[in-house]
PDB file of C-alpha atoms and ligand atoms in Angstrom:
ATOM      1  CA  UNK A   1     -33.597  18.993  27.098  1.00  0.00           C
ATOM      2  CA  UNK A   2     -30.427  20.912  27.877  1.00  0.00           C
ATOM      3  CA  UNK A   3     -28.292  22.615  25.731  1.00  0.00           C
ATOM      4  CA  UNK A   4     -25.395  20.226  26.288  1.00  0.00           C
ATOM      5  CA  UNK A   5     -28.139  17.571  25.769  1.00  0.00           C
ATOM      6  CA  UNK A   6     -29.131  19.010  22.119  1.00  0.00           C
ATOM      7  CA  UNK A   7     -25.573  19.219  21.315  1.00  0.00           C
ATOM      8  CA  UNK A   8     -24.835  15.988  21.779  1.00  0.00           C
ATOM      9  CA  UNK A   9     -27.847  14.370  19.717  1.00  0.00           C
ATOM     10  CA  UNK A  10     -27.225  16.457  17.393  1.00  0.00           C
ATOM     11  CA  UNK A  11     -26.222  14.364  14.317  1.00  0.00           C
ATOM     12  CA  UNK A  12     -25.058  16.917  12.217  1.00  0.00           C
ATOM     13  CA  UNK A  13     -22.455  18.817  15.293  1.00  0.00           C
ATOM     14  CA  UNK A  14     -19.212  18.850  14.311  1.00  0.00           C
ATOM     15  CA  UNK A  15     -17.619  16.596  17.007  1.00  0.00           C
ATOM     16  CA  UNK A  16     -13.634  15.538  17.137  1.00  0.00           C
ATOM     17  CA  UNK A  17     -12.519  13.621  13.462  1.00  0.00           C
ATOM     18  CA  UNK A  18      -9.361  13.829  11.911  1.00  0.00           C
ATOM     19  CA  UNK A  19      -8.546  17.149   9.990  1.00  0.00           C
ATOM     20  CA  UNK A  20      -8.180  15.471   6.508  1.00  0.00           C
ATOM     21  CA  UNK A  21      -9.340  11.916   5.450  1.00  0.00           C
ATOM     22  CA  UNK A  22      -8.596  10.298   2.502  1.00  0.00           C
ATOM     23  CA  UNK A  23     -10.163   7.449   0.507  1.00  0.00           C
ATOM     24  CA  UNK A  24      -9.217   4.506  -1.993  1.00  0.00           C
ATOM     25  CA  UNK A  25     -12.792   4.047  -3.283  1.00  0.00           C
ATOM     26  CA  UNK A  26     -11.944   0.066  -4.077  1.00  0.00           C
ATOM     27  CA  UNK A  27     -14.291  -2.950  -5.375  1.00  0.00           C
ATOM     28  CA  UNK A  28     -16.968  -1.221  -7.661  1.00  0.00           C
ATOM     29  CA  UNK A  29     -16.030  -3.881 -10.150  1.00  0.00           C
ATOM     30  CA  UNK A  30     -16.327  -6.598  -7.133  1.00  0.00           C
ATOM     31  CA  UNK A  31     -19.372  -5.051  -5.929  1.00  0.00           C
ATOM     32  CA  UNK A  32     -21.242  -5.470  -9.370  1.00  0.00           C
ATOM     33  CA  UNK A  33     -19.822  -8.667 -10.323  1.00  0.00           C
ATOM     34  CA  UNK A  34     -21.100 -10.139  -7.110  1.00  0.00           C
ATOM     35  CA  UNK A  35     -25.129  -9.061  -8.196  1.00  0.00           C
ATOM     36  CA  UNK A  36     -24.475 -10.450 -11.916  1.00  0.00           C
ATOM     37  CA  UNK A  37     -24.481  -6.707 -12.930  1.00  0.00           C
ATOM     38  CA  UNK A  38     -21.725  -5.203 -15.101  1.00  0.00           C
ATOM     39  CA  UNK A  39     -18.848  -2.832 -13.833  1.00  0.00           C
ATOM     40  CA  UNK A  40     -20.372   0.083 -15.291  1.00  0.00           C
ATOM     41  CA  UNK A  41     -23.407  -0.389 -12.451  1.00  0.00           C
ATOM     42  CA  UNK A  42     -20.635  -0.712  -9.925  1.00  0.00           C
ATOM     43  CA  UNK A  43     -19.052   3.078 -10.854  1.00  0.00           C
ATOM     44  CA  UNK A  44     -22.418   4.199 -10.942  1.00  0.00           C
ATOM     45  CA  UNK A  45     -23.219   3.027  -7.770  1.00  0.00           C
ATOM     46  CA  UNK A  46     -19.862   4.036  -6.532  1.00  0.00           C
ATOM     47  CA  UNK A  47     -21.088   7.758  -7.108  1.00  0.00           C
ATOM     48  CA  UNK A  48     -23.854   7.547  -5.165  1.00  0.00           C
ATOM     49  CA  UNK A  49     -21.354   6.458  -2.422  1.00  0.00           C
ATOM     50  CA  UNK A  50     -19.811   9.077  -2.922  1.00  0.00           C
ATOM     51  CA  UNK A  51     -22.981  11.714  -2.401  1.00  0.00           C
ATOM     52  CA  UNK A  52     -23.371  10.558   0.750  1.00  0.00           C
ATOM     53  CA  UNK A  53     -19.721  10.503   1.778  1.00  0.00           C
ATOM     54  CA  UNK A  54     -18.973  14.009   0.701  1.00  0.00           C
ATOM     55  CA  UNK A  55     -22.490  15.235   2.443  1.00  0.00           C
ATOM     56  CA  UNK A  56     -21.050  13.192   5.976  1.00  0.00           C
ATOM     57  CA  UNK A  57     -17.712  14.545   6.259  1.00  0.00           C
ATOM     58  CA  UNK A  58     -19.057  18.205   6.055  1.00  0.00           C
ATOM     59  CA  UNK A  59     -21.862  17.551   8.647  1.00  0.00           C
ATOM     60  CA  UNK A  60     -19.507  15.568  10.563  1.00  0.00           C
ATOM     61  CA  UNK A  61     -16.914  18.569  10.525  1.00  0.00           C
ATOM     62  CA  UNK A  62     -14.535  17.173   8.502  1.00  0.00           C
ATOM     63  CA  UNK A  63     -11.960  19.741   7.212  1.00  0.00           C
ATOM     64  CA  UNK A  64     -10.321  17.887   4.165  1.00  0.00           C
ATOM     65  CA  UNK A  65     -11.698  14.814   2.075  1.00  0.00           C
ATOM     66  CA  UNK A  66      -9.269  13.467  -0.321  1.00  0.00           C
ATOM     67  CA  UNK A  67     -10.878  10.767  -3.158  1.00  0.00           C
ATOM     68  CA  UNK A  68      -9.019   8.276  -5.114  1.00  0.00           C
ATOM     69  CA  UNK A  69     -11.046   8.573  -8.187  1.00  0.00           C
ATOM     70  CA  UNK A  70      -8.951   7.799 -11.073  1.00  0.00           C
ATOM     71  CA  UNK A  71      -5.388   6.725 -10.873  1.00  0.00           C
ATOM     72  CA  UNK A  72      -2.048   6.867 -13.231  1.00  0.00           C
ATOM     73  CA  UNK A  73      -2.415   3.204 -13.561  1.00  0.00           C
ATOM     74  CA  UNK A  74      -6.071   3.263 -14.137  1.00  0.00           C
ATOM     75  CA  UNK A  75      -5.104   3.638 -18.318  1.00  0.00           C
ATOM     76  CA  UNK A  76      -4.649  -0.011 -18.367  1.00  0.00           C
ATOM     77  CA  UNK A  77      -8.349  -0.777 -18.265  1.00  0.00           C
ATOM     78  CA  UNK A  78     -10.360  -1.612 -21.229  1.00  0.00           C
ATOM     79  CA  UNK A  79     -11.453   1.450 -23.304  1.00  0.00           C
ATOM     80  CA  UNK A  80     -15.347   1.021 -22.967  1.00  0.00           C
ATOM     81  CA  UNK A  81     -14.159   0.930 -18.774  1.00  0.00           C
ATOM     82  CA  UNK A  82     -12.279   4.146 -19.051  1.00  0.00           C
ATOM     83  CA  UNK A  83     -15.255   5.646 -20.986  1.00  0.00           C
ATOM     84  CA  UNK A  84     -17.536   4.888 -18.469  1.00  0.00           C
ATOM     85  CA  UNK A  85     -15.293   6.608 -15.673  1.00  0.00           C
ATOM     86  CA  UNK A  86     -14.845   9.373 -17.819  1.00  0.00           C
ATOM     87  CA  UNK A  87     -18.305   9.673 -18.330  1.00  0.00           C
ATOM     88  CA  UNK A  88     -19.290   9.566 -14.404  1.00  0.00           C
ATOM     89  CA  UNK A  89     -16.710  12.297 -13.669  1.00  0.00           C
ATOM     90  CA  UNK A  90     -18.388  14.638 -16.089  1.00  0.00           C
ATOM     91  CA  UNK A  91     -21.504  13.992 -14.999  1.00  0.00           C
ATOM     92  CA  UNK A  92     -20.777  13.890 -11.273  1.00  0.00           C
ATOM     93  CA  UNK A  93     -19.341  17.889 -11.369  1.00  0.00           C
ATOM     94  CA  UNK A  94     -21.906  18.671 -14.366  1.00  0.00           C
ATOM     95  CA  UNK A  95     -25.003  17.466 -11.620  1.00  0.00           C
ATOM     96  CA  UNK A  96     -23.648  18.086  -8.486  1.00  0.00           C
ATOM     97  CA  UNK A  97     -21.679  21.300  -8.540  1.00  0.00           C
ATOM     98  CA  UNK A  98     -24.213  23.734  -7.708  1.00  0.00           C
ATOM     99  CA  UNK A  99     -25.113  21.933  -4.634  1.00  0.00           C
ATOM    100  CA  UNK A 100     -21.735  20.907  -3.586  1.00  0.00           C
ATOM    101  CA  UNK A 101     -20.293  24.729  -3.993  1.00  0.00           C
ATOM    102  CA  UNK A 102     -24.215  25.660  -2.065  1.00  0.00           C
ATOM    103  CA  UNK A 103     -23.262  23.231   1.132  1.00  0.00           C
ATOM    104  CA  UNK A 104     -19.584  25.201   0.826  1.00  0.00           C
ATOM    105  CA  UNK A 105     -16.964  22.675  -0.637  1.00  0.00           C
ATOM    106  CA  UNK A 106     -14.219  24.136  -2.006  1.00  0.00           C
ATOM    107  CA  UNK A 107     -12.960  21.316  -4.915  1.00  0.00           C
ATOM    108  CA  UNK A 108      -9.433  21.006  -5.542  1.00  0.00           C
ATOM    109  CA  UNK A 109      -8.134  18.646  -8.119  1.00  0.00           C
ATOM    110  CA  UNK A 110      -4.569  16.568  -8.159  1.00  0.00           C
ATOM    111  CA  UNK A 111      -3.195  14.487 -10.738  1.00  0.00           C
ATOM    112  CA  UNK A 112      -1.903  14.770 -14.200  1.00  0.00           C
ATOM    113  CA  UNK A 113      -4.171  17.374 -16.026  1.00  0.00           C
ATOM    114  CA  UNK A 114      -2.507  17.285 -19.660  1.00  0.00           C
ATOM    115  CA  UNK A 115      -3.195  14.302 -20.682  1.00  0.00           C
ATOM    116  CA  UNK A 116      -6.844  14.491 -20.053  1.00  0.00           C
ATOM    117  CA  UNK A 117      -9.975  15.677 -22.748  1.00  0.00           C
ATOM    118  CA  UNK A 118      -9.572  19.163 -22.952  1.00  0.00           C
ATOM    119  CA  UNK A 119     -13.568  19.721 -22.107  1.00  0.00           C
ATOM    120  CA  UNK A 120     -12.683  17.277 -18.360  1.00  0.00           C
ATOM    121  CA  UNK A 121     -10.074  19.705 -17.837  1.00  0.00           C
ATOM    122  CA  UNK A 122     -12.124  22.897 -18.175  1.00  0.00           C
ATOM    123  CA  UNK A 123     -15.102  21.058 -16.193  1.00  0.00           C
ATOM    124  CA  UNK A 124     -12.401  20.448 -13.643  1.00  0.00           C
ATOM    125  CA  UNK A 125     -10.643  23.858 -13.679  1.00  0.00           C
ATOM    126  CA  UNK A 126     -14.836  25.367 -13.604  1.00  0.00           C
ATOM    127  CA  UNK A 127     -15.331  23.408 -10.741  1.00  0.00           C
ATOM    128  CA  UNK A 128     -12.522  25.020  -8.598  1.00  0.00           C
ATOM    129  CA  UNK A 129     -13.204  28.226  -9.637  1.00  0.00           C
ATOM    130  CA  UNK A 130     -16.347  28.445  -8.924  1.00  0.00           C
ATOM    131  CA  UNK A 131     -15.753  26.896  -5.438  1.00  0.00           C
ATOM    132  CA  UNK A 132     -12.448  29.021  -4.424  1.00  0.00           C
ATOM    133  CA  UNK A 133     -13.879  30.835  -1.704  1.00  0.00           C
ATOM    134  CA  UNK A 134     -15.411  28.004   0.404  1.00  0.00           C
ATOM    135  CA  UNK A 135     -14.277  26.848   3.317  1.00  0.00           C
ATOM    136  CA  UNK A 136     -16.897  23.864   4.711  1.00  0.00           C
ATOM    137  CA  UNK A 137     -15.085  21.160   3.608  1.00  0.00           C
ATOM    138  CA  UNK A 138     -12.213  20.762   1.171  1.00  0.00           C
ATOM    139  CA  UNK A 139     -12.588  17.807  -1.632  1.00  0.00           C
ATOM    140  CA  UNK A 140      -9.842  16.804  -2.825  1.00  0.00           C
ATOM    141  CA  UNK A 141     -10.307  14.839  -6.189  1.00  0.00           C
ATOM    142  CA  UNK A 142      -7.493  12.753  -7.084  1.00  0.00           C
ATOM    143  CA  UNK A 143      -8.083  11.815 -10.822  1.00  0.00           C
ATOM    144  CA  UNK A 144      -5.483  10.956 -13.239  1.00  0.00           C
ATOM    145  CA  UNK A 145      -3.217  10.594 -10.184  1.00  0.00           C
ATOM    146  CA  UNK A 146       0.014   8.605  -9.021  1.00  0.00           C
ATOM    147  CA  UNK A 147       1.644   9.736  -6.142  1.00  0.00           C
ATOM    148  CA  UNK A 148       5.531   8.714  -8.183  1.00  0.00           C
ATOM    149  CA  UNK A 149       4.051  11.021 -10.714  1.00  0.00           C
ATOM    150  CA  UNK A 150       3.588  13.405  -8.642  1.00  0.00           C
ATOM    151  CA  UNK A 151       6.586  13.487  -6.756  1.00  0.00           C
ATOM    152  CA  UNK A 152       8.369  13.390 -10.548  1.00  0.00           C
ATOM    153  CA  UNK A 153       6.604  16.655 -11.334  1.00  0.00           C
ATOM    154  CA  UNK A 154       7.639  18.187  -8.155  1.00  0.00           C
ATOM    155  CA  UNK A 155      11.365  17.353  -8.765  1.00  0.00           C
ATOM    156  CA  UNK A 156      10.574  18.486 -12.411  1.00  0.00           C
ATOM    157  CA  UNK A 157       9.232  21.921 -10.510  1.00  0.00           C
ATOM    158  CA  UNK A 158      12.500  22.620  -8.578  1.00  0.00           C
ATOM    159  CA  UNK A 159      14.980  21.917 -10.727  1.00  0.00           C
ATOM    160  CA  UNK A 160      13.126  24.432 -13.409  1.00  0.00           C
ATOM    161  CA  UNK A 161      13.150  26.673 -10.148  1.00  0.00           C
ATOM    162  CA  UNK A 162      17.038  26.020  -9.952  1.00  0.00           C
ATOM    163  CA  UNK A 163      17.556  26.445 -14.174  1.00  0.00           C
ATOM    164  CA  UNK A 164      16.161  29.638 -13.418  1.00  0.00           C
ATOM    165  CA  UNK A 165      18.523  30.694 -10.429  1.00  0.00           C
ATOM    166  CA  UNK A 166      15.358  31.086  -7.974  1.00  0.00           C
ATOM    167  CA  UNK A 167      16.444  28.024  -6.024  1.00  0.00           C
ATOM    168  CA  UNK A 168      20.300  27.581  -5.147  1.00  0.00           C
ATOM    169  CA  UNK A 169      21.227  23.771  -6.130  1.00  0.00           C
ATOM    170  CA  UNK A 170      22.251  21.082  -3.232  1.00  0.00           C
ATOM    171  CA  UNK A 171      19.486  22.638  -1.230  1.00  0.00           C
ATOM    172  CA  UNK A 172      16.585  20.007  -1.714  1.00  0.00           C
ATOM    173  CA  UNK A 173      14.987  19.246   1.643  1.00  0.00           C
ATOM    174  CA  UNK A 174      11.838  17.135   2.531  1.00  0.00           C
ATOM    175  CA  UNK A 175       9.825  20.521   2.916  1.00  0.00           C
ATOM    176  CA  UNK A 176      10.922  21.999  -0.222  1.00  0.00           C
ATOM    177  CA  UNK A 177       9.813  18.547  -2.248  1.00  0.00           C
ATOM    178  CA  UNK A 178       6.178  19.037   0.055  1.00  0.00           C
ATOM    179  CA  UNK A 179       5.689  22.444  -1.253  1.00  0.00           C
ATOM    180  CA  UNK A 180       6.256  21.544  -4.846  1.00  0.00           C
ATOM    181  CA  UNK A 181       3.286  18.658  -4.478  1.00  0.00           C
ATOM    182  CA  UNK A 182       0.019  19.383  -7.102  1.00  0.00           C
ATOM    183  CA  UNK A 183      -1.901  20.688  -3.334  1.00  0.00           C
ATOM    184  CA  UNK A 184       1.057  21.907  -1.427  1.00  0.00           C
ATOM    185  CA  UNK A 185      -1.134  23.734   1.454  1.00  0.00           C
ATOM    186  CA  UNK A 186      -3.390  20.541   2.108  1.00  0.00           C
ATOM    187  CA  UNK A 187      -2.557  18.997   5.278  1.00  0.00           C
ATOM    188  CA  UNK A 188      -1.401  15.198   5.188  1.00  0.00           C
ATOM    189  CA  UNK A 189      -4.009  12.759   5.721  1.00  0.00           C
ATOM    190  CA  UNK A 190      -4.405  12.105   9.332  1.00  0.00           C
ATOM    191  CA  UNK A 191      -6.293   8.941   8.118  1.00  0.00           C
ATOM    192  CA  UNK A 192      -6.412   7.007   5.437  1.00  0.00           C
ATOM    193  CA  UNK A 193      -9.177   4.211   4.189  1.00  0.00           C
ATOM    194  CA  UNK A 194      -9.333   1.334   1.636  1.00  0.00           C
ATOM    195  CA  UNK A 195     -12.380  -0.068   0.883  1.00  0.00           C
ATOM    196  CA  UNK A 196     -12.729  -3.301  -0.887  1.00  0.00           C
ATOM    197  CA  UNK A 197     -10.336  -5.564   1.798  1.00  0.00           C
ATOM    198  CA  UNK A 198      -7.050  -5.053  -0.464  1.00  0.00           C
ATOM    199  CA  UNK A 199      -4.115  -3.698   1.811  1.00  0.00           C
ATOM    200  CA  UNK A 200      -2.201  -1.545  -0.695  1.00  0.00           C
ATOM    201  CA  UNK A 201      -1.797   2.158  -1.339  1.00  0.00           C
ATOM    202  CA  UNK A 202      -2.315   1.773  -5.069  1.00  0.00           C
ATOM    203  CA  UNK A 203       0.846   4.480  -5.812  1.00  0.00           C
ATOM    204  CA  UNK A 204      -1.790   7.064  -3.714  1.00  0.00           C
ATOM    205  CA  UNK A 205      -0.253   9.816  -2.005  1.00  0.00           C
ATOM    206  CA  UNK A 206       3.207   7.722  -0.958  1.00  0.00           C
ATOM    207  CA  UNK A 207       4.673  10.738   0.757  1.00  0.00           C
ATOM    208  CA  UNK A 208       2.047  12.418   2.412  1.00  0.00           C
ATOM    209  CA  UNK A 209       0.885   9.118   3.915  1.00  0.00           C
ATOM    210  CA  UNK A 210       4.005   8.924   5.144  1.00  0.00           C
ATOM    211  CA  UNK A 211       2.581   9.237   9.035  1.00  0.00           C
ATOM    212  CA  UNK A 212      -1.505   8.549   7.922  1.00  0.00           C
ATOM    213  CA  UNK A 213      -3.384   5.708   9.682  1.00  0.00           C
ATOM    214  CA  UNK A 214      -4.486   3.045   7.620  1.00  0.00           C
ATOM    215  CA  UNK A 215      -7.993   1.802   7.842  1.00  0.00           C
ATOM    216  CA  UNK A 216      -8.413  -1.159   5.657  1.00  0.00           C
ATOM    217  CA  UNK A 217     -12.520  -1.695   5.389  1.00  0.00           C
ATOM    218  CA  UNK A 218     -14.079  -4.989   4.322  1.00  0.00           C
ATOM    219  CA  UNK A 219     -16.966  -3.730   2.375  1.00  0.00           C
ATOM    220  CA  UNK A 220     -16.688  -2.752  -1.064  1.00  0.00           C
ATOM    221  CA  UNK A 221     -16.988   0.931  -2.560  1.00  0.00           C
ATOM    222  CA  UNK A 222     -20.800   1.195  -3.404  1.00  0.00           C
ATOM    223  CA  UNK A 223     -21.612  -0.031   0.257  1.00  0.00           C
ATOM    224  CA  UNK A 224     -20.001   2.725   2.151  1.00  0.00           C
ATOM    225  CA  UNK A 225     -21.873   5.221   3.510  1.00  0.00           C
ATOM    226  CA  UNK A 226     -21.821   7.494   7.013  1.00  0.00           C
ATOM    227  CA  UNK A 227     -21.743   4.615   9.294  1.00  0.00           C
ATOM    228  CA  UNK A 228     -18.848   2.816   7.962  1.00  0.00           C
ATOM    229  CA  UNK A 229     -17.298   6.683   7.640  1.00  0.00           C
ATOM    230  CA  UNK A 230     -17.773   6.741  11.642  1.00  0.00           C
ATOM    231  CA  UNK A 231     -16.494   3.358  12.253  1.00  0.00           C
ATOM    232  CA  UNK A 232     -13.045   3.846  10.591  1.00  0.00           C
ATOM    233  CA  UNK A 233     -12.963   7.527  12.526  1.00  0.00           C
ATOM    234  CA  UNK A 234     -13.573   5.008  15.531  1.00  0.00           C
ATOM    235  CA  UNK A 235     -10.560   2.676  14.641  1.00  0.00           C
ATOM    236  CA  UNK A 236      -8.659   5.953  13.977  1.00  0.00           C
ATOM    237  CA  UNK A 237      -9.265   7.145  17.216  1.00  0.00           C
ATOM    238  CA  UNK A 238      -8.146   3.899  18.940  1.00  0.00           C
ATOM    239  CA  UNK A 239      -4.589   4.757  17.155  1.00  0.00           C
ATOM    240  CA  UNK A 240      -2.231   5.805  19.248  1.00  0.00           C
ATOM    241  CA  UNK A 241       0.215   8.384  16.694  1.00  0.00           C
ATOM    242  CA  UNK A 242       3.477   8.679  17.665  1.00  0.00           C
ATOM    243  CA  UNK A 243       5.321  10.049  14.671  1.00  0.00           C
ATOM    244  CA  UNK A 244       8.254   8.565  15.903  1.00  0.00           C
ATOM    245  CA  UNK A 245       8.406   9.584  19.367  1.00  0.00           C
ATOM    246  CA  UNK A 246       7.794   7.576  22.525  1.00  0.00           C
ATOM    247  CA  UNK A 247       4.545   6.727  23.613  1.00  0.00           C
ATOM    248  CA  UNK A 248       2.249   9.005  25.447  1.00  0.00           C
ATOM    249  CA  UNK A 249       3.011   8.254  29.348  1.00  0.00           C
ATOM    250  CA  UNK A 250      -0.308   6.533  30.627  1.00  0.00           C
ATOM    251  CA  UNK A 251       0.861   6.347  34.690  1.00  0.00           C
ATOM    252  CA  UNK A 252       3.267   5.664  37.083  1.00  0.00           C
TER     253      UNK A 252
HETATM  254  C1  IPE B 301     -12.761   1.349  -7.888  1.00  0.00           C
HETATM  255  O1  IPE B 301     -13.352   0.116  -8.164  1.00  0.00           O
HETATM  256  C2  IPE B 301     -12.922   2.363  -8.984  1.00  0.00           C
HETATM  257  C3  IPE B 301     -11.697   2.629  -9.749  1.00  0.00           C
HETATM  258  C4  IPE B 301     -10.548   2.077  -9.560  1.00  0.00           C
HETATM  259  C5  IPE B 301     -11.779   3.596 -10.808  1.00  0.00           C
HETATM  260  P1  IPE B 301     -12.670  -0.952  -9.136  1.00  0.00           P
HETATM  261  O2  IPE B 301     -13.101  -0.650 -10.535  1.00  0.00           O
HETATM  262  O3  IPE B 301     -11.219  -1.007  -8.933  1.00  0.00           O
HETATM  263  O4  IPE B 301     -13.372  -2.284  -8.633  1.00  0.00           O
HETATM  264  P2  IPE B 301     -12.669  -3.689  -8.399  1.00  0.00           P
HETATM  265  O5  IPE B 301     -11.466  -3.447  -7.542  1.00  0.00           O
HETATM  266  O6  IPE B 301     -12.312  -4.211  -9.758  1.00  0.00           O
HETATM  267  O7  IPE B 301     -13.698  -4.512  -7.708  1.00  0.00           O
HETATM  268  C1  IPE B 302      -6.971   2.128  -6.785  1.00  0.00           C
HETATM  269  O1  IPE B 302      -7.749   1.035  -7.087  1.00  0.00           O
HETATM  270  C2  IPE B 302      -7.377   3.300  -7.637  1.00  0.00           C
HETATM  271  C3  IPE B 302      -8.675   3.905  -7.341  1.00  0.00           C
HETATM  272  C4  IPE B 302      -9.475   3.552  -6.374  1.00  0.00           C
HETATM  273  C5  IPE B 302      -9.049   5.004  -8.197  1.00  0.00           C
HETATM  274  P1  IPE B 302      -7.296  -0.064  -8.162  1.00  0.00           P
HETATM  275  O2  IPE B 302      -8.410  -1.047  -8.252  1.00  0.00           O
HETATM  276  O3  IPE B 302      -6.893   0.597  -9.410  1.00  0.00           O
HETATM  277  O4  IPE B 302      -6.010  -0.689  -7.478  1.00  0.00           O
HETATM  278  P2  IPE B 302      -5.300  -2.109  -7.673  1.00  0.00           P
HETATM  279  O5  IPE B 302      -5.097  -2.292  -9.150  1.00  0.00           O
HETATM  280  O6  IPE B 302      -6.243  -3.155  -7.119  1.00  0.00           O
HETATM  281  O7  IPE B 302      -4.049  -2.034  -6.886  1.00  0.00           O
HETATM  282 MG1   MG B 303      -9.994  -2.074  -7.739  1.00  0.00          MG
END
């Protein structure tokens, strides 16, 4: 076999994806309802999901890999649900650091950190720490997040910028709001997917999706794995992004 030949076999080559996906992990609750189980099974099986997406988008060269994990919203559940979640979170970084920062993921966390137990917090702050210096693939964990919320505490970050005479007022732009975000030097999402069939965005990242593909996926959460991963990067690639420009000239 050739070289070119082994490359392209190759199953674990980095070969052209978007730079940064992003996923609404959706239907845990649907997933475990439909197999008489209850919605704690679901989450659980959600996190297995999960394994095996995080360990595809770094063979599959992935850059960024943003998860909806927990949202703003998310409060409303019943307590015993929110336990449960809570619960999966600390054991997902508790079991699966080491290897994670070991295959070279950097983790980065967004959302609302105050309002969270104090030992989540310092299992999430750990977590980036330890991970700083990696570079494989970036995992973004959106927990405790809303994107209004986040757009709130950027406005809340520039006008304590502009109390304090560092920022001039009436000055505000669309890049000055971006680099106040909770993960100012991520990228945007090139793609987007929602799992489950819903066709929302859940108050998840409104303004960096602002030029995203949306891939809405019939299948719920606990069912995804690499192959649906590479069929949405398929659909993706069948976009044509224009970013509000003309389309690309195809001819005559
Ligand atoms: C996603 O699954 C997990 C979280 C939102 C935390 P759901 O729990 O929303 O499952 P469904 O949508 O009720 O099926
Ligand atoms: C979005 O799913 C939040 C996460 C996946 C963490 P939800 O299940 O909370 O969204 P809605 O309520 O159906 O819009
Ligand atoms: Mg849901």
């Amino acid at each position: 076999m050739s070289q070119a030949e082994a490359t392209q076999t190759d199953p674990t080559e980095p070969f052209d994806v978007p730079r940064h996906v992003a996923i609404i992990m959706d239907g845990n609750g649907r997933w475990a309802a439909a197999r008489g189980l209850p919605r704690a099974e679901g989450h659980r099986r959600g996190v297995e999901a999960l394994r095996k997406t995080v360990r595809a988008a770094g063979e599959m060269g992935i850059a960024c890999l943003t998860i909806f994990s927990f949202s703003s919203e998310n409060w409303s559940r019943p307590p015993s649900e929110i336990r449960d979640l809570m619960g999966l979170l600390r054991r997902f970084i508790r079991n699966d650091l080491a290897e994670l920062h070991q295959s070279g993921v950097r983790v980065r966390v967004v959302g609302e950190r105050s309002d969270l137990d104090p030992d989540i917090r310092k299992l999430l702050e750990e977590a980036e720490e330890l991970t700083r210096d990696n570079d494989r693939l970036t995992l973004v964990v959106a927990f405790n997040y809303g994107a209004r919320q986040e757009i709130a505490r950027a406005a809340n970050r520039i006008a304590a910028e502009v109390a304090a005479g560092r920022i001039a007022s009436g000055v505000v732009t669309a890049e000055l709001i971006a680099q106040h975000l909770d993960a100012p030097d991520i990228p945007d999402p090139d793609l987007i997917i929602r799992t489950s069939g819903e066709q929302r965005l859940s108050n998840f990242l409104l303004w960096q999706a602002a030029y995203s593909e949306l891939v809405f996926v019939p299948i719920y959460w606990p069912e995804f794995d690499r192959a649906a991963l590479e069929s949405a990067i398929a659909e993706y690639r069948r976009r044509e992004r224009r970013f509000g420009g003309l389309a690309a000239q195809t001819g005559s």
